PDB file of C-alpha atoms in Angstrom:
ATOM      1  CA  UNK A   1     -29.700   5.974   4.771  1.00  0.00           C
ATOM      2  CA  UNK A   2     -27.757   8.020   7.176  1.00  0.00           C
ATOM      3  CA  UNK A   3     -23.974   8.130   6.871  1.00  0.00           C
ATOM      4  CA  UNK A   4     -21.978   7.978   9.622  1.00  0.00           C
ATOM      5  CA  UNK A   5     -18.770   9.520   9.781  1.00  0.00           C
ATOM      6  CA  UNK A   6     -17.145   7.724  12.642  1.00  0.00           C
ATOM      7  CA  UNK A   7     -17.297   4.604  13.296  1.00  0.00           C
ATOM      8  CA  UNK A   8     -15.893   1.754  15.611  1.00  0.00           C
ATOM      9  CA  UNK A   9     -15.722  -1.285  14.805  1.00  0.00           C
ATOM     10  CA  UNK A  10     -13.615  -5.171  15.221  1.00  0.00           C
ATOM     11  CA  UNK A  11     -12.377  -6.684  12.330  1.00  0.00           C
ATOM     12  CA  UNK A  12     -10.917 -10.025  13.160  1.00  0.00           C
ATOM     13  CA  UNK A  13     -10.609  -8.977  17.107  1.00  0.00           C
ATOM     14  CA  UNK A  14      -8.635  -5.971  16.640  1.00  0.00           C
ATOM     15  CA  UNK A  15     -10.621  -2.618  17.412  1.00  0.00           C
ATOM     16  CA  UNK A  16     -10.388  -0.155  14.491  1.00  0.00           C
ATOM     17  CA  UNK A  17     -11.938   3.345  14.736  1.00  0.00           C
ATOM     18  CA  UNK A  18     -12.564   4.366  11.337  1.00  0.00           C
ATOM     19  CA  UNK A  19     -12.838   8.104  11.453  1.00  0.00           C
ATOM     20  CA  UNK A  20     -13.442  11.201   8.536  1.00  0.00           C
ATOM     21  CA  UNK A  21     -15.000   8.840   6.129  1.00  0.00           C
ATOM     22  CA  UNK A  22     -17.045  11.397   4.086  1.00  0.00           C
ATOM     23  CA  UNK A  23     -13.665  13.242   3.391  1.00  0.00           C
ATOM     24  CA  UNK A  24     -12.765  13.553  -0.150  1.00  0.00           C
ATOM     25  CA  UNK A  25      -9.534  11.582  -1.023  1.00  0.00           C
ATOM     26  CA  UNK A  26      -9.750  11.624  -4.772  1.00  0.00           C
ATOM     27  CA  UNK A  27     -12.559  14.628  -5.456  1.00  0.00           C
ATOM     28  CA  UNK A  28     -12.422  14.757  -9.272  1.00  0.00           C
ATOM     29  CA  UNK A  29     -13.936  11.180  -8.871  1.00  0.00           C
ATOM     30  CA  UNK A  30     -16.044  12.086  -6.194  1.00  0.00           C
ATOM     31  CA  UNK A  31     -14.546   9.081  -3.830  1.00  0.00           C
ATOM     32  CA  UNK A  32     -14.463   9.617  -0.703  1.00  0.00           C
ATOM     33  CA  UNK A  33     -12.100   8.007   2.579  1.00  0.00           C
ATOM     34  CA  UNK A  34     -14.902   5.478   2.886  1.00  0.00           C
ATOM     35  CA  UNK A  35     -14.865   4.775  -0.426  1.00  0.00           C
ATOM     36  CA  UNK A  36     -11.176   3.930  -0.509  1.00  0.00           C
ATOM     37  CA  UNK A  37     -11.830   1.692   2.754  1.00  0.00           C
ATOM     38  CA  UNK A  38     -14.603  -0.397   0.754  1.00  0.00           C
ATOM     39  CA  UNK A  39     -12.103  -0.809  -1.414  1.00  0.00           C
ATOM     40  CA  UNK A  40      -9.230  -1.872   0.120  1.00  0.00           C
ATOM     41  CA  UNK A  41     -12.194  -4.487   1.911  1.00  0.00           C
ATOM     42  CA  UNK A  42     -12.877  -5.955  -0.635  1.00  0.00           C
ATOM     43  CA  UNK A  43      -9.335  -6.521  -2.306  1.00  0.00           C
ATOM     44  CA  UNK A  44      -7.641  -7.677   0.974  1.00  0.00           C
ATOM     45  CA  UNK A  45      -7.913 -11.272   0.193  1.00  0.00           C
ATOM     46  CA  UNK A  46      -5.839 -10.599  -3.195  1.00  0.00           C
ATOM     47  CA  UNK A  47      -3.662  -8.048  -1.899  1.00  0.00           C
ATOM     48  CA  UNK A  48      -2.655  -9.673   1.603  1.00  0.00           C
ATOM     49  CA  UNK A  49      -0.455 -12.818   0.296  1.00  0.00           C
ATOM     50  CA  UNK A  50       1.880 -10.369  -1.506  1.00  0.00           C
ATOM     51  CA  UNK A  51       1.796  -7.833   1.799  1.00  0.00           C
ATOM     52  CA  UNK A  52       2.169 -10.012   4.700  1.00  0.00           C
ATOM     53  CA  UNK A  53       5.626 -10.168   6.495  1.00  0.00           C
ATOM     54  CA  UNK A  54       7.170  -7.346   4.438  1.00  0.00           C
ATOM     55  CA  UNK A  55       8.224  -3.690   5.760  1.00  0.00           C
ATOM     56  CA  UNK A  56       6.210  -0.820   4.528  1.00  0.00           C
ATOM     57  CA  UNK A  57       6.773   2.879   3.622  1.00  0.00           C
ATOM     58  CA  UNK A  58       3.805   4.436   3.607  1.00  0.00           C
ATOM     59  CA  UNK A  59       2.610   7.134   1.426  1.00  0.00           C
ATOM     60  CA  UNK A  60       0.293   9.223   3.357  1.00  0.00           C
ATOM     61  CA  UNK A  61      -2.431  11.960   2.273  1.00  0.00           C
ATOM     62  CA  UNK A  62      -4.114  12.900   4.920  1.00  0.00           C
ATOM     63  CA  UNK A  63      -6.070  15.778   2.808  1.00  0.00           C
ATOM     64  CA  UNK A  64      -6.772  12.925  -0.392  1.00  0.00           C
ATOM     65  CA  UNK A  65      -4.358  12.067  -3.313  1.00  0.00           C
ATOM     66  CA  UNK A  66      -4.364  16.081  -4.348  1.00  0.00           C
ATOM     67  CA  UNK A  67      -2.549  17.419  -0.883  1.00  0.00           C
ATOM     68  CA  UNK A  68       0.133  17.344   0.144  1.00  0.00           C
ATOM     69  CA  UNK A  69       1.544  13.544   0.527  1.00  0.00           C
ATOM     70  CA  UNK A  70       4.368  12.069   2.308  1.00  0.00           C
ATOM     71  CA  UNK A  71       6.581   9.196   2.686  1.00  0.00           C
ATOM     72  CA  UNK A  72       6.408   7.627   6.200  1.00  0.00           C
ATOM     73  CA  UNK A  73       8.651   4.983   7.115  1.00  0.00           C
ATOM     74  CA  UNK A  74       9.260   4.791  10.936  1.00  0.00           C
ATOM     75  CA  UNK A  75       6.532   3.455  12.929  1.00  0.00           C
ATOM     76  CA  UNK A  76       5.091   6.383  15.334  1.00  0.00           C
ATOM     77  CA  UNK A  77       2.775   7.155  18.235  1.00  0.00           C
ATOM     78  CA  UNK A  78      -1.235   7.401  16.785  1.00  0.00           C
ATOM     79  CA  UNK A  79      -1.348   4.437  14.830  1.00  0.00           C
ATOM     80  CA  UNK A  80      -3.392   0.867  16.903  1.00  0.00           C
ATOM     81  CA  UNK A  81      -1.051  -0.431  19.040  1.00  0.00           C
ATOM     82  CA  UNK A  82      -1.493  -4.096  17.900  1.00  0.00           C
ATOM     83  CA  UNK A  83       0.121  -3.367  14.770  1.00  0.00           C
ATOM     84  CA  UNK A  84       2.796  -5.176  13.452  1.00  0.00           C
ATOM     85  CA  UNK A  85       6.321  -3.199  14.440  1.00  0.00           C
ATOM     86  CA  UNK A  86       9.754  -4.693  13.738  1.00  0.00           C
ATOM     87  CA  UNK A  87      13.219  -2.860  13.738  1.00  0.00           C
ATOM     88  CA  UNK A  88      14.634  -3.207  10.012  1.00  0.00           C
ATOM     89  CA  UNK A  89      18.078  -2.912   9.331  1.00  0.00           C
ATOM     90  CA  UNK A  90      19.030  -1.517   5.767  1.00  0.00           C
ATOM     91  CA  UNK A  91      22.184   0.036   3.692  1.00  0.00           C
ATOM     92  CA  UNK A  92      21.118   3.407   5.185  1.00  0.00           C
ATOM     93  CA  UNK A  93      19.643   3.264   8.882  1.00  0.00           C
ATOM     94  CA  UNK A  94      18.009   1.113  11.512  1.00  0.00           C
ATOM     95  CA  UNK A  95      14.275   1.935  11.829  1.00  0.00           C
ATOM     96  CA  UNK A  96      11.413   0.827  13.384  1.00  0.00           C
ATOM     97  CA  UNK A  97       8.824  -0.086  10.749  1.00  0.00           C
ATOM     98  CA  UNK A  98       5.331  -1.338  10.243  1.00  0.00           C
ATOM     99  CA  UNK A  99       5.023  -4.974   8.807  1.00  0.00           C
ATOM    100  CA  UNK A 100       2.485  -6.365   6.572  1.00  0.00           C
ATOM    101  CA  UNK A 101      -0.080  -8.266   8.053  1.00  0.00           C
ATOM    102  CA  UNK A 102      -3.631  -8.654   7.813  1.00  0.00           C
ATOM    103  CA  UNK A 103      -6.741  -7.220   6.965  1.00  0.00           C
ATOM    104  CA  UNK A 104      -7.253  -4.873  10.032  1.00  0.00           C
ATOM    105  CA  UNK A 105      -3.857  -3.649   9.228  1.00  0.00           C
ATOM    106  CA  UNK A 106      -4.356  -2.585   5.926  1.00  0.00           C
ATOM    107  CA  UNK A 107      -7.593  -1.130   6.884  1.00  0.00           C
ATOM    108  CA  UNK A 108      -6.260   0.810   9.561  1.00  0.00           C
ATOM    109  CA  UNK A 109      -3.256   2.297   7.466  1.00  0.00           C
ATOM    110  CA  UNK A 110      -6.174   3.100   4.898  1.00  0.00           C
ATOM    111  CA  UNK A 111      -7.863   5.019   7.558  1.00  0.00           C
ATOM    112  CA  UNK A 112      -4.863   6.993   8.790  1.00  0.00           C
ATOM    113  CA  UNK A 113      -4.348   8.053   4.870  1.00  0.00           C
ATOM    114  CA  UNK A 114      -2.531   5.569   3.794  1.00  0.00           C
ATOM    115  CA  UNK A 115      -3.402   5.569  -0.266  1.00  0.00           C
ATOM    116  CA  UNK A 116      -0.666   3.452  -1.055  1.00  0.00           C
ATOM    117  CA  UNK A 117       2.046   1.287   1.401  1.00  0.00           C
ATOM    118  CA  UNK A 118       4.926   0.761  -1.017  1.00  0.00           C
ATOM    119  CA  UNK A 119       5.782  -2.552   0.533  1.00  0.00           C
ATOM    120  CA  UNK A 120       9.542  -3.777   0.130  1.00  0.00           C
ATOM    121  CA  UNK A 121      10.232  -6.590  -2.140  1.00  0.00           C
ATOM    122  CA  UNK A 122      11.618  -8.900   0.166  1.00  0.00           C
ATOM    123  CA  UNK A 123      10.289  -9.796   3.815  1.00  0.00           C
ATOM    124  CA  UNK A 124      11.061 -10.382   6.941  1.00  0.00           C
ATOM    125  CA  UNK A 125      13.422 -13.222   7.596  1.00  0.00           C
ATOM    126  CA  UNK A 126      14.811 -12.356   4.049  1.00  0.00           C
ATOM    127  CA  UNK A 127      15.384  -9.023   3.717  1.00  0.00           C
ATOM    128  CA  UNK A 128      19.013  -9.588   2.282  1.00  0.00           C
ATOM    129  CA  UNK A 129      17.042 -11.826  -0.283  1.00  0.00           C
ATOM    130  CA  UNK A 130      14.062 -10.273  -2.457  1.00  0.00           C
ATOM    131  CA  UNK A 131      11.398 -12.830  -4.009  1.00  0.00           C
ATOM    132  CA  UNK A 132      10.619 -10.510  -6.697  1.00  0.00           C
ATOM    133  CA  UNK A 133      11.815  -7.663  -8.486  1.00  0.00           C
ATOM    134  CA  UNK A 134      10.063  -4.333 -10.142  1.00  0.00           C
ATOM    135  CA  UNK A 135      10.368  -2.876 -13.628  1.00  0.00           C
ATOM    136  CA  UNK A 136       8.865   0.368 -13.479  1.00  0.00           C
ATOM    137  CA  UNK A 137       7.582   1.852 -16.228  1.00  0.00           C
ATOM    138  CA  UNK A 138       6.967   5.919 -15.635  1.00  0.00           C
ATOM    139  CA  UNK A 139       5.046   7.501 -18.494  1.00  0.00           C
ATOM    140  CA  UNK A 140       6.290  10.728 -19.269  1.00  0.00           C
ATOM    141  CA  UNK A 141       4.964  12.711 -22.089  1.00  0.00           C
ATOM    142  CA  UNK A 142       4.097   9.111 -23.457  1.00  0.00           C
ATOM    143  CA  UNK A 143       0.694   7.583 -24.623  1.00  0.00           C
ATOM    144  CA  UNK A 144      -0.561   4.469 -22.803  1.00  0.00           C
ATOM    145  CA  UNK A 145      -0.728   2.502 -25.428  1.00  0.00           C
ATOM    146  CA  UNK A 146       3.047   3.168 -25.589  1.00  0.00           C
ATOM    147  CA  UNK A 147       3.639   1.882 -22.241  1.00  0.00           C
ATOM    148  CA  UNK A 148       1.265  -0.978 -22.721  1.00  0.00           C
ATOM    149  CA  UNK A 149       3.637  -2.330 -25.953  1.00  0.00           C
ATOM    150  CA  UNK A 150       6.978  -1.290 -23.313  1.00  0.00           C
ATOM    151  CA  UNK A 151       5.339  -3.774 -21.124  1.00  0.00           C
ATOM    152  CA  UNK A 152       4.666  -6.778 -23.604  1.00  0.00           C
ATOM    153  CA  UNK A 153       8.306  -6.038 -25.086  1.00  0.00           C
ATOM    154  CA  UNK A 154       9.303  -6.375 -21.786  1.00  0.00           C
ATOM    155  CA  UNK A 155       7.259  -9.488 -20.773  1.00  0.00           C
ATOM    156  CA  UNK A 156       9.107 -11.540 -24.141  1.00  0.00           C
ATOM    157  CA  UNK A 157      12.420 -10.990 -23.037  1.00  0.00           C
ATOM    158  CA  UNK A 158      11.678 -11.852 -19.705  1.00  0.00           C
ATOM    159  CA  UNK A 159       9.962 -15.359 -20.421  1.00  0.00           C
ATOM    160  CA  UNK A 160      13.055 -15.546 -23.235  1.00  0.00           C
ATOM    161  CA  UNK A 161      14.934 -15.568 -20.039  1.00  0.00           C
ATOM    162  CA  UNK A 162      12.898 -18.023 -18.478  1.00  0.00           C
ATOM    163  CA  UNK A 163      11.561 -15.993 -15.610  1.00  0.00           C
ATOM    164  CA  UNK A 164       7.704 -15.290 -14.886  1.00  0.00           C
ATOM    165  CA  UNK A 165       6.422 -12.195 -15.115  1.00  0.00           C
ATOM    166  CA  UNK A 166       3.251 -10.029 -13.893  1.00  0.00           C
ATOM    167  CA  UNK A 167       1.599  -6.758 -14.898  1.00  0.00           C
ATOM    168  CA  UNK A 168       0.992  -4.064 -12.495  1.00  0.00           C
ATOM    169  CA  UNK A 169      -0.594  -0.648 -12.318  1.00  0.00           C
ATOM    170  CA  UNK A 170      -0.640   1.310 -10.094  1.00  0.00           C
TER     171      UNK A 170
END
């Protein structure tokens, strides 16, 4: 089957053009950007609800998860101009950002390196007002079976507390 390495295409009538796909984003696995696209495909339907409608800083690698990455988090020139740009107002600046929305958005952020969009915890509307809050566990010079018994502890005190709580990785 031949691969192609550039490829246009409409994904719920916005035109994507999907380009570099045989280029290695995590090599040691031997996954390439296409890969990574599939991927993000076929989680969209789980990952959307908890994307839509909130701002995004994007953490690009455009050379795979071993380059050299960066935080992005004012909307520019060379992404699809049907994106999703609002200007958000926080404690630090006023910005123009990139808001969750659908599947051709996520796909499209995928293509332009996006590994990971780091979306806020509250959204639009609500930004003064999060709907959920993170715990994050960092393992340093720690097993994972250490974290994993963190994140039970955790999880008890929590529900003592009467809120919900959901486990993550990342």
């Amino acid at each position: 089957a031949m691969m192609w390495n550039d490829v246009r295409i409409n994904i719920e009538g916005k035109s994507l053009h999907f380009t570099n796909l045989g280029k290695p984003y995590y090599p040691k696995d031997n996954i390439v950007k296409r890969d990574l696209i599939n991927y993000y495909e076929a989680v969209a339907p789980l990952l959307i609800p908890h994307w839509r409608d909130r701002p995004l800083s994007l953490r690009r690698y455009p050379d795979g998860i071993e380059g050299e990455g960066f935080f992005q988090k004012h909307a520019e020139k060379g992404f699809p101009e049907w994106m999703r740009v609002e200007m958000v107002v926080d404690d630090e600046s006023e910005r123009r950002m990139f808001i969750g929305e659908g599947r051709p958005d996520l796909l499209a952020l995928t293509n332009l390196g996006c590994i990971d969009q780091n979306p806020w915890m509250s959204r639009m509307g609500s930004l003064d007002n999060p709907d959920f809050m993170l715990i994050d566990l960092d393992p340093f010079e720690c097993s994972y079976d250490k974290i994993v018994e963190a994140a039970h502890l955790i999880r008890r005190k929590l529900e003592f507390l009467g809120l919900e709580s959901f486990p993550k990785t990342t």
